[in-house]
Each structure stands twice: as structure tokens, then as C-alpha cells.
């Protein structure tokens, strides 16, 4: 099959790849209670399993963005997807806590390529105002994967299947996706039009507004810490409220149902009411929603999960679409790599830290802390506002 260029083809392939990789990444949330039972793990050990995946992503997202400038986003994207697929096949055969840690670390290495490279491919394909909506669609596709993979795993658990079955299936799907990337996407370095001869070369990281980019990263840190901490332990919270284990394992997919709508809607909402207002609204709603969830009894809290997911996952669409406003297009891959690396570094520390809090103070208090942390995004939004105003003046 001959690769066909075009922005819709690029968006479609990137959305499919995002669906796969985010599904592989967040199915660990559904696996955690089952793995904890299978291997007799503490909450801190369960958090460490999640952190292993994030540690690899934090280490390799930025190098992936830089290396892609030489070898092309498509080639590295396919390579990373192969690595993730092989890691999940190995995970399906794991028989110990250490084996699970190693497999998820390698899976995280493979998934490290996806976010910066797909975001770059889409940003290069959509250079006008439709970029934020395109990235919102791409972001939405990630939650489709989180919901679908988590939902499939949950249904298989309810049906009595071992946890080895879904992870092996997902590994096979990853290898098929890698082949599709190579078949359907043109090598981005060859297909991209050359820069104008009179234009000076872009030096360094290409960040046009450092204060704005730093503020954006700070919001990302708070948002990621809240989301990863909450999703890691929400199933444990539901069990503490009396929800049966099989139903508690479906807590994350329920959150992601709302998250799918939130990621798609917030990218569009930011174009209508502004980046700052949208981000401040979603972070405030997240903080209040988590605190209310902790206070509610089991059934009511369970029913609240999809509504909370709208705000919990919606902010990221606003942040991703804003990077292109602050960074030169020739340095987008490394800028996205840096941005995602900062978020992943947060994801390393947050699950383990909240797990330690949960072991000492209880899971309810650990979740309460995640809600309180979300309020810290509000001052960061105030720091971002003048930088975006300066950028609009510069482009006028």
C-alpha cells in the first residue's frame, strides 16, 4: 500500500496511534487492584508499578523529539510502537513483581515516542486556527483508548479471565498498529516542504516566549499530578467505600467516559472563551469534584465518576494546543518532547507519593490531597495570561 500524504490521513493515523498507546498506558490503572491481589502488593508498590511506566516516558520523550529531527517522526513512532507491543507480550508472561516493573518500563519507553511525535505531525499538518481543534480531536482519541482498553480488561475480569489475557491481546494490537504507521504515513522529513531560503535557521529550542512556556508547563505539572494520583487510587477508594472489587476495577473507565467528552469539548471551548478561562474552570471543577467524591457514600461517589472525568481530563487539550502559539514550528518536536517529559516526571513521583500517603493516612486522605493540589493551577493560569497577551501583540 502506497503512503498517502494529507492532513486528514495524518490526523487519522495519529488518533489511532494515540488510542493504542494511551490504552496501553492507562490499562495499568485497571490492572493495579488485580495485580495487587495476585502479588500481595502494598499501595506504595502499586504506585511504583505505575511509576515505572512514567519513569521511562519521562526519560525518553525529549530525546525522541530531538532524534526525530534527523530520522523523521514516522520512523521513530513505528519503532516505539513495536517496543510497546513486545513489552506487553512480555507482561502477559510475567510471573513476579519485578517482571511486571521491567515490562512496564519497556512499554513506557515505547510509548515515550508517541505524544511528542504525533503532536508534531498534527501541528505541522494543521498550521492555521484549526490546529487546536485537531489536537483536541487527537487528545479525545487517547481517552477512547483509555476507556476501550480499560473497559475490555474490566469485562474480561468480570467474565473470569486472567489478567494475562488482555495484556497479550493488547501487545498484538500494538504490533499491528506499528505496521499501519509505516504503511499509511509518509516519512515526515521527506514530505515536509523546505524552509524558505531567506529565513534564518531556528536556534536552540525555538521557544518564542519562555515565561509563557514555563507557565504552561507549571499548569501541566499540577494537572498531571492530580490526574495520575487520582486515577491510580480511585479504584482503591471505591473498594474502601464498599464497592465490589470487580466493579471498582471499572472506576477508571467510568472516569474516562467523561474524560473523552472533556478532551474534545475543552479544545473547542478554549477557542470560544479563551485559554485561561477554560483552564481555570476545569482545574477548579476538578478540585471541588474530587473533594465532593471523597465525602459522598459509595454508590453516589461511583455515579459521580464520569462527571468528574470531564474536568479531570479536559485541561490537557487546552495545554497541547497552546504550545504551537509559543514555539517555532521547526522546533515543535523537541518542545513537545520537553513538555511531555516534564509531565511524565510528575507522573513518576505522584503515584508513589500518594501511595505512601495512603499507606500511612488511608486512601481517602491520599485522594483528598490530590484534590487540594489541583487548586495550585490557578496562580499558574494568572502567570500564563500576560504571556499569551504579548504573543497576540507580536503576531498582530
XYZ file of N, CA, C and O in Angstrom, residues 84-286:
812
model
N 6.572 -1.057 22.507
C 5.457 -1.160 23.449
C 4.714 -2.475 23.277
O 4.314 -3.117 24.259
N 4.517 -2.895 22.018
C 3.831 -4.157 21.777
C 4.577 -5.353 22.321
O 3.998 -6.234 22.967
N 5.884 -5.392 22.079
C 6.692 -6.506 22.592
C 6.709 -6.516 24.120
O 6.704 -7.584 24.751
N 6.719 -5.318 24.732
C 6.718 -5.234 26.191
C 5.429 -5.803 26.777
O 5.447 -6.491 27.804
N 4.292 -5.540 26.121
C 3.032 -6.077 26.635
C 2.937 -7.591 26.436
O 2.324 -8.283 27.251
N 3.532 -8.083 25.374
C 3.592 -9.536 25.224
C 4.410 -10.154 26.359
O 4.052 -11.210 26.905
N 5.492 -9.483 26.738
C 6.307 -9.958 27.864
C 5.545 -9.835 29.176
O 5.636 -10.710 30.048
N 4.771 -8.752 29.328
C 3.974 -8.559 30.536
C 2.971 -9.694 30.714
O 2.714 -10.143 31.835
N 2.418 -10.162 29.598
C 1.462 -11.259 29.670
C 2.065 -12.550 30.203
O 1.341 -13.439 30.648
N 3.397 -12.658 30.155
C 4.072 -13.854 30.663
C 4.749 -13.607 32.004
O 5.436 -14.494 32.525
N 4.591 -12.409 32.566
C 5.267 -12.059 33.816
C 4.737 -12.896 34.972
O 3.537 -13.151 35.069
N 5.663 -13.291 35.852
C 5.268 -14.105 36.989
C 5.689 -13.553 38.326
O 5.569 -14.233 39.343
N 6.190 -12.302 38.334
C 6.642 -11.708 39.589
C 6.502 -10.198 39.533
O 6.309 -9.608 38.461
N 6.589 -9.567 40.688
C 6.505 -8.113 40.793
C 7.607 -7.447 39.986
O 7.365 -6.471 39.260
N 8.831 -7.966 40.058
C 9.953 -7.383 39.327
C 9.737 -7.490 37.820
O 10.019 -6.553 37.069
N 9.232 -8.617 37.359
C 8.980 -8.797 35.933
C 7.946 -7.805 35.421
O 8.065 -7.271 34.307
N 6.935 -7.533 36.226
C 5.922 -6.547 35.847
C 6.550 -5.152 35.742
O 6.281 -4.397 34.792
N 7.398 -4.803 36.708
C 8.075 -3.499 36.679
C 8.912 -3.337 35.410
O 8.856 -2.292 34.743
N 9.691 -4.347 35.065
C 10.566 -4.267 33.888
C 9.744 -4.149 32.612
O 10.037 -3.324 31.732
N 8.685 -4.951 32.497
C 7.866 -4.919 31.290
C 7.201 -3.557 31.102
O 7.166 -3.015 29.991
N 6.697 -2.985 32.191
C 6.040 -1.689 32.078
C 7.041 -0.567 31.828
O 6.706 0.432 31.192
N 8.252 -0.725 32.307
C 9.284 0.266 31.995
C 9.571 0.269 30.491
O 9.660 1.328 29.863
N 9.706 -0.912 29.896
C 9.964 -1.004 28.454
C 8.753 -0.498 27.669
O 8.903 0.182 26.638
N 7.548 -0.797 28.140
C 6.345 -0.279 27.481
C 6.328 1.245 27.526
O 5.937 1.902 26.555
N 6.766 1.812 28.654
C 6.840 3.262 28.761
C 7.861 3.854 27.807
O 7.650 4.937 27.231
N 8.984 3.159 27.619
C 9.981 3.595 26.641
C 9.363 3.666 25.247
O 9.537 4.654 24.524
N 8.603 2.642 24.862
C 7.972 2.652 23.547
C 6.931 3.741 23.406
O 6.849 4.406 22.373
N 6.143 3.947 24.453
C 5.097 4.970 24.396
C 5.652 6.380 24.487
O 4.951 7.343 24.169
N 6.906 6.529 24.911
C 7.519 7.856 25.002
C 7.582 8.533 23.642
O 7.588 9.763 23.556
N 7.616 7.768 22.566
C 7.730 8.344 21.230
C 6.408 8.941 20.752
O 6.401 9.847 19.922
N 5.311 8.431 21.254
C 4.015 8.736 20.666
C 3.567 10.184 20.855
O 3.229 10.868 19.873
N 3.522 10.670 22.086
C 2.969 12.003 22.324
C 3.711 13.118 21.589
O 3.088 13.899 20.866
N 5.033 13.244 21.746
C 5.704 14.359 21.054
C 5.682 14.230 19.542
O 5.553 15.236 18.839
N 5.779 13.010 19.020
C 5.865 12.844 17.575
C 4.504 12.992 16.904
O 4.394 13.635 15.853
N 3.452 12.413 17.468
C 2.116 12.601 16.904
C 1.676 14.063 17.003
O 1.097 14.610 16.060
N 1.955 14.702 18.131
C 1.586 16.110 18.280
C 2.304 16.973 17.253
O 1.740 17.938 16.717
N 3.557 16.640 16.970
C 4.322 17.379 15.969
C 3.767 17.160 14.573
O 3.615 18.107 13.789
N 3.465 15.913 14.226
C 2.899 15.612 12.910
C 1.606 16.384 12.680
O 1.375 16.947 11.602
N 0.750 16.426 13.691
C -0.525 17.142 13.566
C -0.296 18.644 13.491
O -0.926 19.346 12.681
N 0.613 19.167 14.296
C 0.881 20.606 14.295
C 1.470 21.063 12.967
O 1.221 22.183 12.518
N 2.252 20.202 12.322
C 2.787 20.538 11.007
C 1.710 20.451 9.930
O 1.748 21.179 8.935
N 0.763 19.536 10.120
C -0.297 19.378 9.120
C -1.366 20.462 9.235
O -1.952 20.872 8.229
N -1.598 20.951 10.456
C -2.622 21.971 10.699
C -1.941 23.228 11.224
O -1.714 23.370 12.424
N -1.631 24.144 10.324
C -0.876 25.342 10.691
C -1.775 26.531 10.995
O -1.300 27.563 11.470
N -3.081 26.428 10.735
C -3.978 27.557 10.957
C -4.697 27.396 12.299
O -4.279 26.629 13.163
N -5.799 28.125 12.461
C -6.525 28.102 13.733
C -7.168 26.750 14.022
O -7.580 26.500 15.163
N -7.259 25.892 13.025
C -7.847 24.572 13.250
C -6.917 23.638 14.017
O -7.311 22.525 14.363
N -5.680 24.079 14.296
C -4.724 23.226 14.998
C -5.234 22.817 16.378
O -5.111 21.655 16.775
N -5.831 23.767 17.106
C -6.287 23.445 18.462
C -7.418 22.416 18.429
O -7.466 21.506 19.247
N -8.321 22.551 17.457
C -9.398 21.573 17.327
C -8.853 20.206 16.903
O -9.316 19.167 17.379
N -7.854 20.207 15.991
C -7.250 18.946 15.554
C -6.559 18.247 16.719
O -6.699 17.029 16.905
N -5.820 19.010 17.519
C -5.155 18.424 18.673
C -6.163 18.002 19.742
O -5.933 17.041 20.475
N -7.294 18.722 19.823
C -8.357 18.298 20.725
C -8.950 16.963 20.299
O -9.250 16.099 21.128
N -9.118 16.783 18.966
C -9.598 15.509 18.444
C -8.595 14.391 18.738
O -8.960 13.280 19.138
N -7.320 14.699 18.518
C -6.248 13.742 18.829
C -6.260 13.389 20.316
O -6.132 12.216 20.699
N -6.424 14.384 21.156
C -6.465 14.158 22.595
C -7.674 13.315 22.983
O -7.593 12.419 23.838
N -8.801 13.581 22.338
C -10.013 12.800 22.557
C -9.778 11.328 22.227
O -10.231 10.427 22.938
N -9.031 11.073 21.142
C -8.760 9.693 20.729
C -7.996 8.931 21.800
O -8.184 7.720 21.968
N -7.123 9.628 22.534
C -6.404 8.983 23.615
C -7.338 8.446 24.678
O -7.158 7.318 25.182
N -8.358 9.222 25.026
C -9.309 8.754 26.034
C -10.202 7.641 25.510
O -10.698 6.818 26.285
N -10.421 7.617 24.190
C -11.130 6.477 23.612
C -10.357 5.194 23.913
O -10.926 4.171 24.301
N -9.027 5.268 23.732
C -8.193 4.111 24.028
C -8.211 3.751 25.502
O -8.289 2.570 25.870
N -8.112 4.765 26.358
C -8.131 4.506 27.799
C -9.425 3.809 28.212
O -9.417 2.852 28.996
N -10.543 4.310 27.665
C -11.832 3.721 28.007
C -11.977 2.330 27.402
O -12.386 1.380 28.070
N -11.613 2.205 26.108
C -11.811 0.930 25.419
C -10.932 -0.168 26.015
O -11.417 -1.276 26.326
N -9.632 0.123 26.191
C -8.729 -0.902 26.713
C -9.069 -1.226 28.168
O -9.076 -2.392 28.566
N -9.346 -0.175 28.960
C -9.727 -0.420 30.345
C -11.051 -1.151 30.445
O -11.223 -2.047 31.284
N -11.997 -0.776 29.563
C -13.293 -1.442 29.573
C -13.197 -2.898 29.163
O -13.838 -3.773 29.757
N -12.385 -3.175 28.133
C -12.193 -4.561 27.689
C -11.580 -5.395 28.806
O -12.027 -6.516 29.091
N -10.543 -4.840 29.449
C -9.905 -5.572 30.541
C -10.893 -5.830 31.677
O -10.956 -6.939 32.231
N -11.693 -4.820 32.032
C -12.668 -4.970 33.111
C -13.698 -6.046 32.783
O -14.046 -6.873 33.633
N -14.194 -6.036 31.543
C -15.179 -7.032 31.141
C -14.596 -8.447 31.169
O -15.270 -9.398 31.580
N -13.343 -8.569 30.743
C -12.694 -9.876 30.779
C -12.505 -10.366 32.209
O -12.655 -11.561 32.498
N -12.208 -9.437 33.133
C -12.060 -9.813 34.536
C -13.398 -10.290 35.103
O -13.470 -11.299 35.814
N -14.471 -9.537 34.787
C -15.796 -9.913 35.266
C -16.203 -11.274 34.709
O -16.857 -12.078 35.385
N -15.777 -11.549 33.457
C -16.096 -12.832 32.819
C -15.235 -13.981 33.326
O -15.447 -15.136 32.945
N -14.256 -13.672 34.171
C -13.449 -14.722 34.773
C -12.110 -14.981 34.122
O -11.422 -15.936 34.509
N -11.708 -14.156 33.154
C -10.428 -14.363 32.503
C -9.282 -13.846 33.378
O -9.444 -12.903 34.152
N -8.119 -14.446 33.213
C -6.920 -13.998 33.915
C -6.444 -12.674 33.340
O -6.706 -12.354 32.169
N -5.697 -11.903 34.123
C -5.170 -10.624 33.650
C -4.152 -10.814 32.526
O -3.879 -9.873 31.766
N -3.592 -12.013 32.381
C -2.635 -12.272 31.311
C -3.270 -12.158 29.930
O -2.595 -11.821 28.956
N -4.570 -12.445 29.837
C -5.236 -12.485 28.530
C -5.309 -11.106 27.873
O -4.881 -10.940 26.719
N -5.860 -10.075 28.542
C -5.953 -8.780 27.855
C -4.604 -8.166 27.525
O -4.463 -7.553 26.454
N -3.597 -8.295 28.387
C -2.321 -7.651 28.077
C -1.649 -8.306 26.868
O -0.984 -7.627 26.067
N -1.826 -9.616 26.688
C -1.285 -10.282 25.498
C -2.011 -9.803 24.243
O -1.387 -9.537 23.205
N -3.325 -9.681 24.330
C -4.112 -9.173 23.208
C -3.673 -7.767 22.816
O -3.503 -7.456 21.625
N -3.443 -6.911 23.809
C -3.051 -5.533 23.529
C -1.657 -5.475 22.895
O -1.374 -4.596 22.074
N -0.789 -6.385 23.276
C 0.534 -6.427 22.663
C 0.465 -6.734 21.175
O 1.174 -6.130 20.362
N -0.410 -7.657 20.802
C -0.594 -7.994 19.377
C -1.152 -6.796 18.617
O -0.715 -6.488 17.491
N -2.109 -6.081 19.202
C -2.677 -4.901 18.551
C -1.616 -3.826 18.327
O -1.629 -3.135 17.300
N -0.694 -3.679 19.255
C 0.361 -2.676 19.111
C 1.255 -2.981 17.920
O 1.640 -2.074 17.161
N 1.590 -4.239 17.717
C 2.427 -4.606 16.577
C 1.700 -4.329 15.259
O 2.315 -3.869 14.279
N 0.400 -4.569 15.228
C -0.385 -4.270 14.031
C -0.431 -2.767 13.770
O -0.352 -2.312 12.618
N -0.540 -1.977 14.829
C -0.577 -0.517 14.687
C 0.747 0.010 14.149
O 0.775 0.936 13.327
N 1.857 -0.557 14.586
C 3.167 -0.133 14.101
C 3.280 -0.343 12.595
O 3.815 0.507 11.865
N 2.762 -1.465 12.122
C 2.784 -1.726 10.685
C 1.939 -0.702 9.935
O 2.322 -0.227 8.853
N 0.790 -0.323 10.500
C -0.077 0.664 9.857
C 0.601 2.030 9.762
O 0.438 2.748 8.771
N 1.351 2.408 10.776
C 2.064 3.685 10.739
C 3.033 3.724 9.561
O 3.098 4.713 8.814
N 3.771 2.666 9.368
C 4.735 2.628 8.267
C 4.038 2.617 6.905
O 4.548 3.185 5.929
N 2.882 2.004 6.803
C 2.186 1.894 5.527
C 1.428 3.158 5.142
O 1.321 3.493 3.959
N 0.907 3.867 6.129
C -0.045 4.939 5.841
C 0.498 6.354 6.004
O -0.176 7.309 5.619
N 1.675 6.509 6.584
C 2.226 7.852 6.807
C 3.511 8.005 6.014
O 4.375 7.137 6.041
N 3.626 9.131 5.305
C 4.850 9.444 4.572
C 5.927 9.860 5.561
O 5.635 10.492 6.585
N 7.180 9.507 5.298
C 8.305 9.955 6.122
C 8.259 11.471 6.222
O 8.425 12.178 5.236
N 8.010 11.974 7.430
C 7.760 13.395 7.624
C 8.928 14.277 7.216
O 8.755 15.400 6.771
N 10.145 13.796 7.338
C 11.301 14.614 6.961
C 11.405 14.777 5.452
O 11.953 15.744 4.963
N 10.898 13.792 4.690
C 10.944 13.893 3.238
C 9.753 14.658 2.685
O 9.856 15.328 1.675
N 8.602 14.544 3.355
C 7.381 15.145 2.830
C 7.243 16.613 3.198
O 6.498 17.344 2.558
N 7.939 17.049 4.257
C 7.778 18.435 4.705
C 8.442 19.388 3.730
O 9.584 19.183 3.327
N 7.768 20.479 3.328
C 8.385 21.436 2.419
C 9.566 22.109 3.079
O 9.552 22.375 4.286
N 10.649 22.382 2.310
C 11.822 23.008 2.893
C 11.546 24.428 3.338
O 10.662 25.097 2.818
N 12.313 24.872 4.339
C 12.148 26.241 4.837
C 12.589 27.223 3.762
O 13.405 26.932 2.896
N 12.014 28.422 3.785
C 12.359 29.451 2.811
C 13.841 29.792 2.919
O 14.388 29.922 4.005
N 14.486 29.938 1.776
C 15.934 30.133 1.763
C 16.350 31.395 2.499
O 17.433 31.465 3.065
N 15.474 32.410 2.476
C 15.844 33.666 3.133
C 15.604 33.652 4.629
O 16.022 34.561 5.333
N 14.909 32.625 5.120
C 14.605 32.563 6.549
C 15.829 32.086 7.318
O 16.463 31.106 6.930
N 16.178 32.755 8.418
C 17.330 32.320 9.212
C 17.029 31.009 9.916
O 15.875 30.721 10.247
N 18.036 30.184 10.138
C 17.807 28.913 10.839
C 17.360 29.152 12.272
O 17.753 30.133 12.913
N 16.496 28.242 12.760
C 15.990 28.362 14.120
C 17.024 27.792 15.085
O 17.471 26.662 14.933
N 17.407 28.585 16.072
C 18.420 28.159 17.031
C 17.770 27.628 18.298
O 16.667 28.020 18.662
N 18.489 26.732 18.980
C 18.053 26.254 20.293
C 16.714 25.537 20.248
O 16.427 24.762 19.342
N 15.886 25.827 21.239
C 14.611 25.146 21.407
C 13.478 25.827 20.656
O 12.381 25.278 20.584
N 13.693 26.998 20.119
C 12.659 27.675 19.347
C 11.510 28.204 20.173
O 10.439 28.501 19.630
N 11.703 28.357 21.483
C 10.643 28.870 22.350
C 10.610 30.385 22.237
O 11.562 31.074 22.616
N 9.528 30.912 21.710
C 9.426 32.354 21.464
C 9.101 33.143 22.727
O 9.427 34.328 22.817
N 8.429 32.522 23.665
C 8.063 33.208 24.901
C 8.344 32.251 26.068
O 7.554 31.356 26.366
N 9.502 32.420 26.705
C 9.922 31.500 27.758
C 9.023 31.555 28.989
O 8.727 30.533 29.603
N 8.594 32.749 29.356
C 7.716 32.867 30.523
C 6.387 32.159 30.279
O 5.860 31.459 31.154
N 5.858 32.321 29.071
C 4.604 31.660 28.750
C 4.750 30.145 28.728
O 3.895 29.422 29.246
N 5.844 29.665 28.139
C 6.067 28.224 28.073
C 6.269 27.644 29.469
O 5.756 26.563 29.794
N 7.000 28.356 30.331
C 7.218 27.892 31.701
C 5.899 27.834 32.473
O 5.644 26.884 33.225
N 5.043 28.838 32.281
C 3.741 28.848 32.958
C 2.866 27.704 32.475
O 2.167 27.056 33.260
N 2.909 27.450 31.162
C 2.145 26.343 30.596
C 2.605 25.012 31.190
O 1.794 24.151 31.531
N 3.922 24.857 31.331
C 4.469 23.626 31.917
C 4.065 23.478 33.387
O 3.815 22.361 33.861
N 3.990 24.591 34.110
C 3.597 24.539 35.514
C 2.156 24.060 35.663
O 1.848 23.233 36.539
N 1.272 24.556 34.806
C -0.113 24.071 34.822
C -0.145 22.582 34.508
O -0.886 21.807 35.121
N 0.679 22.188 33.553
C 0.757 20.771 33.155
C 1.204 19.896 34.321
O 0.689 18.784 34.515
N 2.165 20.369 35.101
C 2.654 19.620 36.265
C 1.524 19.396 37.269
O 1.296 18.279 37.748
N 0.805 20.461 37.598
C -0.285 20.353 38.564
C -1.383 19.439 38.030
O -1.892 18.557 38.743
N -1.745 19.638 36.771
C -2.808 18.847 36.167
C -2.437 17.366 36.120
O -3.257 16.492 36.431
N -1.197 17.080 35.742
C -0.761 15.694 35.628
C -0.650 15.012 36.993
O -0.991 13.839 37.154
N -0.145 15.742 37.993
C -0.051 15.179 39.340
C -1.426 14.815 39.880
O -1.616 13.749 40.491
N -2.385 15.689 39.648
C -3.743 15.432 40.118
C -4.358 14.243 39.401
O -4.926 13.336 40.025
N -4.238 14.230 38.077
C -4.869 13.173 37.293
C -4.253 11.802 37.565
O -4.973 10.820 37.803
N -2.922 11.697 37.524
C -2.285 10.395 37.729
C -2.488 9.883 39.151
O -2.712 8.684 39.363
N -2.405 10.792 40.127
C -2.638 10.370 41.505
C -4.053 9.875 41.715
O -4.286 8.827 42.341
N -5.025 10.614 41.180
C -6.420 10.226 41.358
C -6.724 8.905 40.657
O -7.325 7.994 41.248
N -6.302 8.769 39.392
C -6.620 7.565 38.634
C -5.924 6.325 39.194
O -6.445 5.211 39.089
N -4.745 6.512 39.786
C -4.037 5.366 40.351
C -4.799 4.738 41.509
O -4.825 3.510 41.662
N -5.460 5.564 42.311
C -6.039 5.049 43.558
C -7.556 5.174 43.658
O -8.122 4.843 44.691
N -8.230 5.630 42.579
C -9.679 5.756 42.671
C -10.350 4.393 42.836
O -11.357 4.277 43.550
N -9.794 3.338 42.232
C -10.388 2.007 42.413
C -10.269 1.557 43.866
O -11.200 0.953 44.425
N -9.134 1.862 44.504
C -8.951 1.530 45.922
C -9.929 2.324 46.785
O -10.444 1.813 47.782
N -10.183 3.582 46.407
C -11.148 4.400 47.143
C -12.542 3.795 47.045
O -13.282 3.750 48.042
N -12.922 3.348 45.846
C -14.241 2.752 45.671
C -14.382 1.481 46.522
O -15.422 1.237 47.130
N -13.323 0.668 46.575
C -13.375 -0.540 47.414
C -13.490 -0.168 48.884
O -14.190 -0.841 49.649
N -12.800 0.905 49.298
C -12.897 1.352 50.688
C -14.307 1.833 51.016
O -14.728 1.789 52.178
N -15.060 2.280 49.992
C -16.442 2.730 50.191
C -17.443 1.583 50.068
O -18.658 1.809 50.112
N -16.941 0.355 49.878
C -17.823 -0.804 49.843
C -18.217 -1.289 48.468
O -19.039 -2.212 48.350
N -17.641 -0.712 47.412
C -17.935 -1.173 46.056
C -17.187 -2.489 45.818
O -16.006 -2.592 46.148
N -17.839 -3.521 45.253
C -17.160 -4.803 44.995
C -15.936 -4.618 44.094
O -15.894 -3.721 43.255
N -14.964 -5.502 44.266
C -13.685 -5.359 43.564
C -13.850 -5.309 42.049
O -13.226 -4.481 41.382
N -14.690 -6.193 41.473
C -14.859 -6.216 40.027
C -15.437 -4.901 39.512
O -15.050 -4.407 38.445
N -16.383 -4.341 40.261
C -16.965 -3.054 39.854
C -16.006 -1.908 40.125
O -15.950 -0.930 39.363
N -15.227 -2.018 41.180
C -14.246 -0.970 41.474
C -13.190 -0.880 40.387
O -12.689 0.203 40.063
N -12.841 -2.032 39.772
C -11.866 -2.026 38.687
C -12.356 -1.240 37.487
O -11.551 -0.764 36.678
N -13.685 -1.068 37.367
C -14.263 -0.303 36.263
C -14.356 1.187 36.583
O -14.884 1.955 35.772
N -13.859 1.610 37.739
C -13.945 3.023 38.113
C -13.190 3.918 37.129
O -13.666 4.987 36.741
N -11.994 3.482 36.728
C -11.202 4.285 35.792
C -11.894 4.422 34.443
O -11.986 5.528 33.913
N -12.388 3.331 33.830
C -13.140 3.523 32.587
C -14.321 4.471 32.725
O -14.628 5.222 31.793
N -14.987 4.476 33.879
C -16.090 5.413 34.079
C -15.591 6.856 34.063
O -16.220 7.738 33.469
N -14.456 7.109 34.722
C -13.876 8.454 34.686
C -13.533 8.844 33.253
O -13.750 9.985 32.821
N -13.030 7.893 32.500
C -12.580 8.182 31.140
C -13.734 8.382 30.165
O -13.545 8.991 29.107
N -14.918 7.886 30.496
C -16.094 8.202 29.681
C -16.311 9.703 29.663
O -16.486 10.326 28.607
N -16.290 10.301 30.849
C -16.399 11.756 30.918
C -15.177 12.436 30.337
O -15.277 13.502 29.718
N -14.001 11.822 30.527
C -12.770 12.404 30.010
C -12.767 12.532 28.503
O -12.226 13.501 27.953
N -13.372 11.579 27.798
C -13.452 11.663 26.341
C -14.208 12.918 25.919
O -13.764 13.653 25.034
N -15.343 13.147 26.553
C -16.128 14.345 26.228
C -15.369 15.608 26.617
O -15.368 16.602 25.884
N -14.692 15.570 27.765
C -13.969 16.748 28.231
C -12.824 17.139 27.323
O -12.625 18.322 27.022
N -12.059 16.159 26.849
C -10.923 16.471 25.994
C -11.361 17.031 24.649
O -10.716 17.925 24.100
N -12.440 16.499 24.104
C -12.932 17.001 22.822
C -13.552 18.384 22.978
O -13.314 19.282 22.159
N -14.330 18.574 24.042
C -15.048 19.827 24.215
C -14.137 20.975 24.638
O -14.332 22.119 24.201
N -13.138 20.694 25.469
C -12.335 21.794 26.018
C -11.440 22.445 24.963
O -11.150 23.640 25.049
N -10.990 21.681 23.966
C -10.231 22.288 22.878
C -11.085 23.284 22.115
O -10.622 24.373 21.750
N -12.343 22.922 21.877
C -13.264 23.830 21.205
C -13.660 24.990 22.113
O -13.786 26.136 21.655
N -13.851 24.698 23.397
C -14.255 25.739 24.337
C -13.192 26.817 24.474
O -13.506 28.008 24.570
N -11.918 26.404 24.451
C -10.830 27.374 24.571
C -10.808 28.357 23.414
O -10.397 29.513 23.566
N -11.259 27.906 22.228
C -11.320 28.807 21.085
C -12.436 29.831 21.228
O -12.405 30.887 20.593
N -13.421 29.527 22.078
C -14.577 30.418 22.232
C -14.432 31.361 23.425
O -14.694 32.559 23.315
N -14.012 30.838 24.582
C -13.963 31.691 25.779
C -12.544 32.003 26.215
O -12.344 32.761 27.159
N -11.547 31.398 25.564
C -10.161 31.701 25.894
C -9.469 30.587 26.655
O -10.106 29.787 27.350
N -8.152 30.555 26.514
C -7.328 29.521 27.136
C -7.364 29.621 28.653
O -7.552 28.620 29.364
N -7.175 30.819 29.179
C -7.074 30.995 30.633
C -8.386 30.643 31.324
O -8.400 29.906 32.323
N -9.485 31.150 30.809
C -10.779 30.872 31.443
C -11.095 29.380 31.427
O -11.605 28.825 32.414
N -10.802 28.735 30.313
C -11.089 27.299 30.212
C -10.252 26.500 31.199
O -10.763 25.638 31.931
N -8.939 26.762 31.242
C -8.062 26.020 32.142
C -8.428 26.256 33.608
O -8.458 25.320 34.412
N -8.701 27.509 33.967
C -9.056 27.820 35.352
C -10.367 27.135 35.749
O -10.509 26.622 36.869
N -11.321 27.096 34.815
C -12.610 26.465 35.101
C -12.463 24.959 35.307
O -13.009 24.397 36.267
N -11.721 24.293 34.427
C -11.585 22.842 34.545
C -10.800 22.436 35.782
O -11.142 21.441 36.448
N -9.754 23.193 36.135
C -8.971 22.843 37.318
C -9.763 23.065 38.606
O -9.674 22.272 39.544
N -10.543 24.143 38.640
C -11.381 24.394 39.821
C -12.442 23.313 39.963
O -12.691 22.790 41.068
N -13.074 22.950 38.848
C -14.093 21.895 38.884
C -13.489 20.549 39.296
O -14.118 19.771 40.020
N -12.260 20.286 38.850
C -11.576 19.045 39.237
C -11.356 18.998 40.743
O -11.648 17.991 41.408
